Amino acid sequence: MANQHREIPDRNGMPGFGLGTWQNDDPDACAESVRTALDIGYRHVDTAQIYRNEAAVGRGLAAADVDREEIFLATKVWTNKLAHDDVIESTEESLERLGTDYLDLLYVHWPSGEYDPEGTLSAFEQLQADGRIERIGVSNFEPEHLEAARDAIDAPIFANQVEMHPLLQQRELREICADAGIELVAYSPLARGDVFDVDVLSEIADANGVSEAQVSLAWLREKAVTPIPKATGSDHIRDNWASLSLELSDDEIERIDSIDTERRKVNPDFGPSAW
């Protein structure tokens, strides 16, 4: 493919750029978007049980001309499946829907519902020991939840997937995760489209002849964060992919760093940020 020369950063064995599939709930469109992304050059695909599209993602994986071993595949266990035995059972169901016998990364979707650090994460350890998952992840964890999770099991927490973008820069969490050797994965990296209305990002985009989306994704890459922008249409999938060719200057990075706002787009009443 023409774009495959673009180099995806390596984040401790995880491709540092991926395709998000939240709200990609039309089965045919979802399967086609996954196939398209993989054929373009993406190698990291993210889904979740609650997205109800794992079977469609699996169809896209099977349709792409890419070996399974080259793909980093992640899904997440929903809050009502976080009791120990439910984790095991629901993950086996996810594997069946995805058409694979292992996951590169499995996340606790939220520290809520049936979540219990020891009970939940011991099931993740068991899945890892059984070869069903390669890495253990958490999502939407604040610093105190990370600490409790790390204390609960011997296996390392590989990644924390959180909302992050120039309008929610997660400075404290970035520092804590860096110190702990935990990768940060950014969902909603375009702030649900709000990045297109930020003057600083528009000015930098115009100066480089790119989109505000590419600027936001390039900024996240400079912070050693792995963005997983969701996209269904080929144009958006390709535009996001093109961000890998954008190198921001030190001045441009500083201008984005100086954006002084906290605009959280995902804040359900069961989430820690709403407590």
PDB file of C-alpha atoms in Angstrom:
ATOM      1  CA  MET A   1       0.000   0.000   0.000  1.00  0.00           C
ATOM      2  CA  ALA A   2       1.150   3.546  -0.683  1.00  0.00           C
ATOM      3  CA  ASN A   3       1.017   4.602   2.948  1.00  0.00           C
ATOM      4  CA  GLN A   4       2.709   1.611   4.506  1.00  0.00           C
ATOM      5  CA  HIS A   5       6.093   3.350   4.645  1.00  0.00           C
ATOM      6  CA  ARG A   6       4.805   5.369   7.583  1.00  0.00           C
ATOM      7  CA  GLU A   7       6.387   4.054  10.758  1.00  0.00           C
ATOM      8  CA  ILE A   8       4.162   3.251  13.718  1.00  0.00           C
ATOM      9  CA  PRO A   9       5.939   3.919  17.036  1.00  0.00           C
ATOM     10  CA  ASP A  10       6.610   0.837  19.135  1.00  0.00           C
ATOM     11  CA  ARG A  11       5.281   1.154  22.680  1.00  0.00           C
ATOM     12  CA  ASN A  12       6.846  -1.761  24.508  1.00  0.00           C
ATOM     13  CA  GLY A  13       5.615  -4.199  21.875  1.00  0.00           C
ATOM     14  CA  MET A  14       2.306  -2.420  21.229  1.00  0.00           C
ATOM     15  CA  PRO A  15       1.829  -0.461  17.991  1.00  0.00           C
ATOM     16  CA  GLY A  16       1.606   3.158  19.122  1.00  0.00           C
ATOM     17  CA  PHE A  17      -1.320   4.011  16.859  1.00  0.00           C
ATOM     18  CA  GLY A  18      -4.573   2.142  16.394  1.00  0.00           C
ATOM     19  CA  LEU A  19      -8.160   1.997  15.209  1.00  0.00           C
ATOM     20  CA  GLY A  20     -10.932   2.546  17.720  1.00  0.00           C
ATOM     21  CA  THR A  21     -14.324   0.962  17.041  1.00  0.00           C
ATOM     22  CA  TRP A  22     -16.646   2.527  19.625  1.00  0.00           C
ATOM     23  CA  GLN A  23     -20.107   3.236  18.131  1.00  0.00           C
ATOM     24  CA  ASN A  24     -19.091   1.359  14.981  1.00  0.00           C
ATOM     25  CA  ASP A  25     -22.161  -0.807  15.367  1.00  0.00           C
ATOM     26  CA  ASP A  26     -23.243  -1.439  11.790  1.00  0.00           C
ATOM     27  CA  PRO A  27     -21.782  -4.920  11.249  1.00  0.00           C
ATOM     28  CA  ASP A  28     -20.878  -4.535   7.582  1.00  0.00           C
ATOM     29  CA  ALA A  29     -19.469  -1.023   8.001  1.00  0.00           C
ATOM     30  CA  CYS A  30     -17.468  -2.113  11.039  1.00  0.00           C
ATOM     31  CA  ALA A  31     -15.972  -5.125   9.297  1.00  0.00           C
ATOM     32  CA  GLU A  32     -15.102  -3.002   6.262  1.00  0.00           C
ATOM     33  CA  SER A  33     -13.477  -0.266   8.372  1.00  0.00           C
ATOM     34  CA  VAL A  34     -11.269  -2.826  10.138  1.00  0.00           C
ATOM     35  CA  ARG A  35     -10.292  -4.429   6.831  1.00  0.00           C
ATOM     36  CA  THR A  36      -9.582  -1.037   5.273  1.00  0.00           C
ATOM     37  CA  ALA A  37      -7.462   0.114   8.212  1.00  0.00           C
ATOM     38  CA  LEU A  38      -5.384  -3.048   8.244  1.00  0.00           C
ATOM     39  CA  ASP A  39      -4.847  -2.915   4.493  1.00  0.00           C
ATOM     40  CA  ILE A  40      -3.700   0.717   4.797  1.00  0.00           C
ATOM     41  CA  GLY A  41      -1.153  -0.197   7.453  1.00  0.00           C
ATOM     42  CA  TYR A  42      -2.831  -0.074  10.862  1.00  0.00           C
ATOM     43  CA  ARG A  43      -1.744  -2.928  13.124  1.00  0.00           C
ATOM     44  CA  HIS A  44      -3.622  -2.147  16.375  1.00  0.00           C
ATOM     45  CA  VAL A  45      -7.397  -2.683  16.647  1.00  0.00           C
ATOM     46  CA  ASP A  46      -9.402  -1.870  19.777  1.00  0.00           C
ATOM     47  CA  THR A  47     -12.895  -3.020  20.667  1.00  0.00           C
ATOM     48  CA  ALA A  48     -14.944  -3.932  23.767  1.00  0.00           C
ATOM     49  CA  GLN A  49     -17.685  -6.289  24.829  1.00  0.00           C
ATOM     50  CA  ILE A  50     -20.102  -3.391  25.362  1.00  0.00           C
ATOM     51  CA  TYR A  51     -19.560  -2.131  21.788  1.00  0.00           C
ATOM     52  CA  ARG A  52     -21.376  -5.249  20.585  1.00  0.00           C
ATOM     53  CA  ASN A  53     -19.231  -5.360  17.462  1.00  0.00           C
ATOM     54  CA  GLU A  54     -16.616  -7.994  18.306  1.00  0.00           C
ATOM     55  CA  ALA A  55     -18.025 -10.392  15.697  1.00  0.00           C
ATOM     56  CA  ALA A  56     -17.863  -7.678  13.035  1.00  0.00           C
ATOM     57  CA  VAL A  57     -14.313  -6.779  14.073  1.00  0.00           C
ATOM     58  CA  GLY A  58     -13.466 -10.452  13.740  1.00  0.00           C
ATOM     59  CA  ARG A  59     -14.894 -10.481  10.212  1.00  0.00           C
ATOM     60  CA  GLY A  60     -12.708  -7.496   9.340  1.00  0.00           C
ATOM     61  CA  LEU A  61      -9.634  -9.205  10.731  1.00  0.00           C
ATOM     62  CA  ALA A  62     -10.363 -12.309   8.684  1.00  0.00           C
ATOM     63  CA  ALA A  63     -10.986 -10.302   5.501  1.00  0.00           C
ATOM     64  CA  ALA A  64      -7.737  -8.322   5.666  1.00  0.00           C
ATOM     65  CA  ASP A  65      -4.616  -9.600   3.964  1.00  0.00           C
ATOM     66  CA  VAL A  66      -2.653  -9.468   7.227  1.00  0.00           C
ATOM     67  CA  ASP A  67      -1.554 -12.362   9.404  1.00  0.00           C
ATOM     68  CA  ARG A  68      -3.081 -12.484  12.886  1.00  0.00           C
ATOM     69  CA  GLU A  69       0.411 -12.449  14.441  1.00  0.00           C
ATOM     70  CA  GLU A  70       1.024  -9.007  12.935  1.00  0.00           C
ATOM     71  CA  ILE A  71      -2.100  -7.522  14.533  1.00  0.00           C
ATOM     72  CA  PHE A  72      -2.313  -6.166  18.081  1.00  0.00           C
ATOM     73  CA  LEU A  73      -5.887  -6.921  19.158  1.00  0.00           C
ATOM     74  CA  ALA A  74      -7.482  -5.557  22.335  1.00  0.00           C
ATOM     75  CA  THR A  75     -10.904  -5.797  23.914  1.00  0.00           C
ATOM     76  CA  LYS A  76     -12.424  -4.851  27.271  1.00  0.00           C
ATOM     77  CA  VAL A  77     -14.514  -6.656  29.879  1.00  0.00           C
ATOM     78  CA  TRP A  78     -17.691  -4.775  30.799  1.00  0.00           C
ATOM     79  CA  THR A  79     -18.584  -3.836  34.365  1.00  0.00           C
ATOM     80  CA  ASN A  80     -21.209  -6.562  34.863  1.00  0.00           C
ATOM     81  CA  LYS A  81     -18.718  -9.298  33.865  1.00  0.00           C
ATOM     82  CA  LEU A  82     -15.901  -8.413  36.271  1.00  0.00           C
ATOM     83  CA  ALA A  83     -16.498 -11.072  38.917  1.00  0.00           C
ATOM     84  CA  HIS A  84     -13.718 -13.670  38.682  1.00  0.00           C
ATOM     85  CA  ASP A  85     -15.614 -16.457  36.893  1.00  0.00           C
ATOM     86  CA  ASP A  86     -17.505 -14.003  34.684  1.00  0.00           C
ATOM     87  CA  VAL A  87     -14.204 -12.542  33.462  1.00  0.00           C
ATOM     88  CA  ILE A  88     -13.081 -15.993  32.320  1.00  0.00           C
ATOM     89  CA  GLU A  89     -16.389 -16.911  30.705  1.00  0.00           C
ATOM     90  CA  SER A  90     -16.983 -13.578  28.971  1.00  0.00           C
ATOM     91  CA  THR A  91     -13.425 -13.436  27.638  1.00  0.00           C
ATOM     92  CA  GLU A  92     -13.826 -16.883  26.093  1.00  0.00           C
ATOM     93  CA  GLU A  93     -16.995 -15.577  24.431  1.00  0.00           C
ATOM     94  CA  SER A  94     -15.109 -12.521  23.174  1.00  0.00           C
ATOM     95  CA  LEU A  95     -12.396 -14.737  21.703  1.00  0.00           C
ATOM     96  CA  GLU A  96     -15.023 -16.794  19.901  1.00  0.00           C
ATOM     97  CA  ARG A  97     -16.727 -13.698  18.477  1.00  0.00           C
ATOM     98  CA  LEU A  98     -13.395 -12.243  17.367  1.00  0.00           C
ATOM     99  CA  GLY A  99     -12.340 -15.503  15.751  1.00  0.00           C
ATOM    100  CA  THR A 100      -9.025 -15.721  17.561  1.00  0.00           C
ATOM    101  CA  ASP A 101      -7.532 -17.917  20.265  1.00  0.00           C
ATOM    102  CA  TYR A 102      -5.705 -15.123  22.086  1.00  0.00           C
ATOM    103  CA  LEU A 103      -5.806 -11.393  22.768  1.00  0.00           C
ATOM    104  CA  ASP A 104      -2.764  -9.157  22.791  1.00  0.00           C
ATOM    105  CA  LEU A 105      -4.362  -7.008  25.497  1.00  0.00           C
ATOM    106  CA  LEU A 106      -7.439  -7.360  27.703  1.00  0.00           C
ATOM    107  CA  TYR A 107      -8.734  -4.400  29.700  1.00  0.00           C
ATOM    108  CA  VAL A 108     -10.937  -3.893  32.720  1.00  0.00           C
ATOM    109  CA  HIS A 109     -13.281  -1.393  31.060  1.00  0.00           C
ATOM    110  CA  TRP A 110     -14.125   0.654  34.190  1.00  0.00           C
ATOM    111  CA  PRO A 111     -13.306   0.274  37.908  1.00  0.00           C
ATOM    112  CA  SER A 112     -17.018  -0.047  38.605  1.00  0.00           C
ATOM    113  CA  GLY A 113     -19.870  -2.520  38.807  1.00  0.00           C
ATOM    114  CA  GLU A 114     -18.569  -5.967  39.762  1.00  0.00           C
ATOM    115  CA  TYR A 115     -14.954  -4.815  39.782  1.00  0.00           C
ATOM    116  CA  ASP A 116     -12.849  -6.022  42.698  1.00  0.00           C
ATOM    117  CA  PRO A 117      -9.077  -5.636  42.349  1.00  0.00           C
ATOM    118  CA  GLU A 118      -8.137  -9.071  43.712  1.00  0.00           C
ATOM    119  CA  GLY A 119     -11.047 -11.073  42.319  1.00  0.00           C
ATOM    120  CA  THR A 120     -11.142  -9.425  38.907  1.00  0.00           C
ATOM    121  CA  LEU A 121      -7.447  -9.182  38.223  1.00  0.00           C
ATOM    122  CA  SER A 122      -6.662 -12.685  39.477  1.00  0.00           C
ATOM    123  CA  ALA A 123      -8.904 -13.873  36.635  1.00  0.00           C
ATOM    124  CA  PHE A 124      -6.853 -11.793  34.215  1.00  0.00           C
ATOM    125  CA  GLU A 125      -3.708 -13.436  35.603  1.00  0.00           C
ATOM    126  CA  GLN A 126      -5.276 -16.848  35.039  1.00  0.00           C
ATOM    127  CA  LEU A 127      -6.136 -15.974  31.442  1.00  0.00           C
ATOM    128  CA  GLN A 128      -2.576 -14.795  30.930  1.00  0.00           C
ATOM    129  CA  ALA A 129      -1.126 -17.989  32.420  1.00  0.00           C
ATOM    130  CA  ASP A 130      -3.407 -20.008  30.126  1.00  0.00           C
ATOM    131  CA  GLY A 131      -2.166 -18.156  27.039  1.00  0.00           C
ATOM    132  CA  ARG A 132      -5.533 -16.567  26.302  1.00  0.00           C
ATOM    133  CA  ILE A 133      -4.241 -13.018  26.798  1.00  0.00           C
ATOM    134  CA  GLU A 134      -0.749 -11.614  26.403  1.00  0.00           C
ATOM    135  CA  ARG A 135      -1.093  -8.448  28.508  1.00  0.00           C
ATOM    136  CA  ILE A 136      -3.292  -7.109  31.306  1.00  0.00           C
ATOM    137  CA  GLY A 137      -4.783  -3.641  30.937  1.00  0.00           C
ATOM    138  CA  VAL A 138      -7.125  -1.298  32.747  1.00  0.00           C
ATOM    139  CA  SER A 139      -9.253   1.542  31.445  1.00  0.00           C
ATOM    140  CA  ASN A 140     -10.564   4.746  32.993  1.00  0.00           C
ATOM    141  CA  PHE A 141      -8.423   4.179  36.088  1.00  0.00           C
ATOM    142  CA  GLU A 142      -7.467   7.153  38.231  1.00  0.00           C
ATOM    143  CA  PRO A 143      -4.176   7.083  40.209  1.00  0.00           C
ATOM    144  CA  GLU A 144      -5.736   5.455  43.275  1.00  0.00           C
ATOM    145  CA  HIS A 145      -7.266   2.672  41.171  1.00  0.00           C
ATOM    146  CA  LEU A 146      -3.931   2.043  39.483  1.00  0.00           C
ATOM    147  CA  GLU A 147      -2.219   1.704  42.836  1.00  0.00           C
ATOM    148  CA  ALA A 148      -4.803  -0.781  44.105  1.00  0.00           C
ATOM    149  CA  ALA A 149      -4.613  -2.799  40.885  1.00  0.00           C
ATOM    150  CA  ARG A 150      -0.825  -3.005  41.003  1.00  0.00           C
ATOM    151  CA  ASP A 151      -0.993  -4.150  44.618  1.00  0.00           C
ATOM    152  CA  ALA A 152      -3.584  -6.830  43.835  1.00  0.00           C
ATOM    153  CA  ILE A 153      -1.542  -9.014  41.473  1.00  0.00           C
ATOM    154  CA  ASP A 154       2.045  -9.965  40.717  1.00  0.00           C
ATOM    155  CA  ALA A 155       1.706  -9.568  36.942  1.00  0.00           C
ATOM    156  CA  PRO A 156       2.347  -6.072  35.576  1.00  0.00           C
ATOM    157  CA  ILE A 157      -0.391  -3.717  34.455  1.00  0.00           C
ATOM    158  CA  PHE A 158       0.627  -3.043  30.869  1.00  0.00           C
ATOM    159  CA  ALA A 159      -1.649  -0.156  29.880  1.00  0.00           C
ATOM    160  CA  ASN A 160      -4.285   2.279  31.096  1.00  0.00           C
ATOM    161  CA  GLN A 161      -6.739   3.423  28.416  1.00  0.00           C
ATOM    162  CA  VAL A 162      -8.277   6.811  29.183  1.00  0.00           C
ATOM    163  CA  GLU A 163      -9.829   9.783  27.464  1.00  0.00           C
ATOM    164  CA  MET A 164      -7.013  12.085  26.401  1.00  0.00           C
ATOM    165  CA  HIS A 165      -6.663  14.896  23.871  1.00  0.00           C
ATOM    166  CA  PRO A 166      -5.372  18.497  23.794  1.00  0.00           C
ATOM    167  CA  LEU A 167      -8.460  19.582  25.753  1.00  0.00           C
ATOM    168  CA  LEU A 168      -7.890  16.942  28.460  1.00  0.00           C
ATOM    169  CA  GLN A 169      -4.149  16.520  28.742  1.00  0.00           C
ATOM    170  CA  GLN A 170      -4.010  14.117  31.718  1.00  0.00           C
ATOM    171  CA  ARG A 171      -0.763  15.614  33.014  1.00  0.00           C
ATOM    172  CA  GLU A 172      -0.803  13.913  36.433  1.00  0.00           C
ATOM    173  CA  LEU A 173      -1.818  10.533  35.040  1.00  0.00           C
ATOM    174  CA  ARG A 174       0.841  10.714  32.327  1.00  0.00           C
ATOM    175  CA  GLU A 175       3.520  11.270  34.941  1.00  0.00           C
ATOM    176  CA  ILE A 176       2.268   8.481  37.203  1.00  0.00           C
ATOM    177  CA  CYS A 177       2.040   5.983  34.359  1.00  0.00           C
ATOM    178  CA  ALA A 178       5.482   6.921  33.048  1.00  0.00           C
ATOM    179  CA  ASP A 179       6.997   6.373  36.494  1.00  0.00           C
ATOM    180  CA  ALA A 180       5.227   3.006  36.808  1.00  0.00           C
ATOM    181  CA  GLY A 181       6.104   1.805  33.301  1.00  0.00           C
ATOM    182  CA  ILE A 182       2.427   1.717  32.277  1.00  0.00           C
ATOM    183  CA  GLU A 183       1.529   2.613  28.692  1.00  0.00           C
ATOM    184  CA  LEU A 184      -1.165   5.235  28.170  1.00  0.00           C
ATOM    185  CA  VAL A 185      -3.709   4.608  25.404  1.00  0.00           C
ATOM    186  CA  ALA A 186      -5.922   7.551  24.413  1.00  0.00           C
ATOM    187  CA  TYR A 187      -9.541   7.071  23.423  1.00  0.00           C
ATOM    188  CA  SER A 188     -11.569   9.993  22.045  1.00  0.00           C
ATOM    189  CA  PRO A 189      -8.240  11.561  20.988  1.00  0.00           C
ATOM    190  CA  LEU A 190     -10.125  14.110  18.872  1.00  0.00           C
ATOM    191  CA  ALA A 191     -12.420  15.129  21.768  1.00  0.00           C
ATOM    192  CA  ARG A 192     -15.469  13.946  19.822  1.00  0.00           C
ATOM    193  CA  GLY A 193     -14.679  16.501  17.125  1.00  0.00           C
ATOM    194  CA  ASP A 194     -14.065  19.449  19.451  1.00  0.00           C
ATOM    195  CA  VAL A 195     -10.427  19.711  18.306  1.00  0.00           C
ATOM    196  CA  PHE A 196     -11.676  21.176  15.018  1.00  0.00           C
ATOM    197  CA  ASP A 197     -12.887  24.263  16.904  1.00  0.00           C
ATOM    198  CA  VAL A 198      -9.678  25.083  18.803  1.00  0.00           C
ATOM    199  CA  ASP A 199      -7.862  28.105  17.344  1.00  0.00           C
ATOM    200  CA  VAL A 200      -4.372  26.911  18.327  1.00  0.00           C
ATOM    201  CA  LEU A 201      -4.901  23.578  16.621  1.00  0.00           C
ATOM    202  CA  SER A 202      -6.449  25.195  13.527  1.00  0.00           C
ATOM    203  CA  GLU A 203      -3.509  27.599  13.186  1.00  0.00           C
ATOM    204  CA  ILE A 204      -0.985  24.776  13.449  1.00  0.00           C
ATOM    205  CA  ALA A 205      -3.005  22.656  11.035  1.00  0.00           C
ATOM    206  CA  ASP A 206      -3.162  25.479   8.472  1.00  0.00           C
ATOM    207  CA  ALA A 207       0.561  26.127   8.789  1.00  0.00           C
ATOM    208  CA  ASN A 208       1.310  22.473   8.038  1.00  0.00           C
ATOM    209  CA  GLY A 209      -1.400  21.889   5.446  1.00  0.00           C
ATOM    210  CA  VAL A 210      -3.041  19.164   7.527  1.00  0.00           C
ATOM    211  CA  SER A 211      -6.202  18.658   9.579  1.00  0.00           C
ATOM    212  CA  GLU A 212      -6.697  19.500  13.237  1.00  0.00           C
ATOM    213  CA  ALA A 213      -7.179  15.764  13.763  1.00  0.00           C
ATOM    214  CA  GLN A 214      -3.682  15.063  12.488  1.00  0.00           C
ATOM    215  CA  VAL A 215      -2.261  17.774  14.757  1.00  0.00           C
ATOM    216  CA  SER A 216      -3.963  16.280  17.811  1.00  0.00           C
ATOM    217  CA  LEU A 217      -2.801  12.761  16.978  1.00  0.00           C
ATOM    218  CA  ALA A 218       0.760  13.929  16.318  1.00  0.00           C
ATOM    219  CA  TRP A 219       0.780  15.771  19.662  1.00  0.00           C
ATOM    220  CA  LEU A 220      -0.289  12.597  21.474  1.00  0.00           C
ATOM    221  CA  ARG A 221       2.481  10.692  19.716  1.00  0.00           C
ATOM    222  CA  GLU A 222       5.001  13.280  20.940  1.00  0.00           C
ATOM    223  CA  LYS A 223       3.767  12.551  24.479  1.00  0.00           C
ATOM    224  CA  ALA A 224       4.478   8.819  23.977  1.00  0.00           C
ATOM    225  CA  VAL A 225       0.734   8.128  24.169  1.00  0.00           C
ATOM    226  CA  THR A 226      -1.010   5.663  21.841  1.00  0.00           C
ATOM    227  CA  PRO A 227      -4.108   7.210  20.221  1.00  0.00           C
ATOM    228  CA  ILE A 228      -6.875   4.950  18.941  1.00  0.00           C
ATOM    229  CA  PRO A 229      -9.136   7.297  16.971  1.00  0.00           C
ATOM    230  CA  LYS A 230     -12.431   5.785  15.895  1.00  0.00           C
ATOM    231  CA  ALA A 231     -13.264   6.077  12.223  1.00  0.00           C
ATOM    232  CA  THR A 232     -15.611   4.276   9.879  1.00  0.00           C
ATOM    233  CA  GLY A 233     -15.158   5.932   6.493  1.00  0.00           C
ATOM    234  CA  SER A 234     -12.030   5.366   4.423  1.00  0.00           C
ATOM    235  CA  ASP A 235     -11.306   9.118   4.236  1.00  0.00           C
ATOM    236  CA  HIS A 236     -11.147   9.531   8.011  1.00  0.00           C
ATOM    237  CA  ILE A 237      -9.175   6.318   8.445  1.00  0.00           C
ATOM    238  CA  ARG A 238      -6.603   7.599   5.943  1.00  0.00           C
ATOM    239  CA  ASP A 239      -6.525  11.135   7.359  1.00  0.00           C
ATOM    240  CA  ASN A 240      -5.800   9.812  10.842  1.00  0.00           C
ATOM    241  CA  TRP A 241      -3.129   7.491   9.444  1.00  0.00           C
ATOM    242  CA  ALA A 242      -1.447  10.440   7.731  1.00  0.00           C
ATOM    243  CA  SER A 243      -0.752  11.960  11.156  1.00  0.00           C
ATOM    244  CA  LEU A 244       2.191   9.566  11.424  1.00  0.00           C
ATOM    245  CA  SER A 245       3.993  11.711   8.835  1.00  0.00           C
ATOM    246  CA  LEU A 246       3.469  14.968  10.739  1.00  0.00           C
ATOM    247  CA  GLU A 247       6.347  16.210  12.880  1.00  0.00           C
ATOM    248  CA  LEU A 248       5.417  19.094  15.147  1.00  0.00           C
ATOM    249  CA  SER A 249       8.012  21.698  16.062  1.00  0.00           C
ATOM    250  CA  ASP A 250       8.987  22.330  19.682  1.00  0.00           C
ATOM    251  CA  ASP A 251       7.126  25.634  19.513  1.00  0.00           C
ATOM    252  CA  GLU A 252       3.972  23.974  18.180  1.00  0.00           C
ATOM    253  CA  ILE A 253       4.096  21.355  20.932  1.00  0.00           C
ATOM    254  CA  GLU A 254       4.519  24.071  23.561  1.00  0.00           C
ATOM    255  CA  ARG A 255       1.531  25.967  22.165  1.00  0.00           C
ATOM    256  CA  ILE A 256      -0.634  22.868  22.459  1.00  0.00           C
ATOM    257  CA  ASP A 257       0.759  22.131  25.916  1.00  0.00           C
ATOM    258  CA  SER A 258      -0.337  25.604  26.999  1.00  0.00           C
ATOM    259  CA  ILE A 259      -4.026  24.950  26.248  1.00  0.00           C
ATOM    260  CA  ASP A 260      -5.504  25.454  29.691  1.00  0.00           C
ATOM    261  CA  THR A 261      -8.772  23.560  29.790  1.00  0.00           C
ATOM    262  CA  GLU A 262     -10.216  20.283  30.976  1.00  0.00           C
ATOM    263  CA  ARG A 263     -13.058  19.288  28.695  1.00  0.00           C
ATOM    264  CA  ARG A 264     -13.996  15.704  29.513  1.00  0.00           C
ATOM    265  CA  LYS A 265     -16.350  14.181  26.943  1.00  0.00           C
ATOM    266  CA  VAL A 266     -16.897  10.784  28.594  1.00  0.00           C
ATOM    267  CA  ASN A 267     -18.083  10.981  32.203  1.00  0.00           C
ATOM    268  CA  PRO A 268     -20.775   8.422  33.055  1.00  0.00           C
ATOM    269  CA  ASP A 269     -22.269   8.501  36.524  1.00  0.00           C
ATOM    270  CA  PHE A 270     -20.609   5.154  37.333  1.00  0.00           C
ATOM    271  CA  GLY A 271     -17.159   6.449  36.344  1.00  0.00           C
ATOM    272  CA  PRO A 272     -14.528   7.604  38.862  1.00  0.00           C
ATOM    273  CA  SER A 273     -14.440  11.178  37.508  1.00  0.00           C
ATOM    274  CA  ALA A 274     -18.111  11.556  38.413  1.00  0.00           C
ATOM    275  CA  TRP A 275     -17.792  10.241  41.962  1.00  0.00           C
TER     276      TRP A 275
END
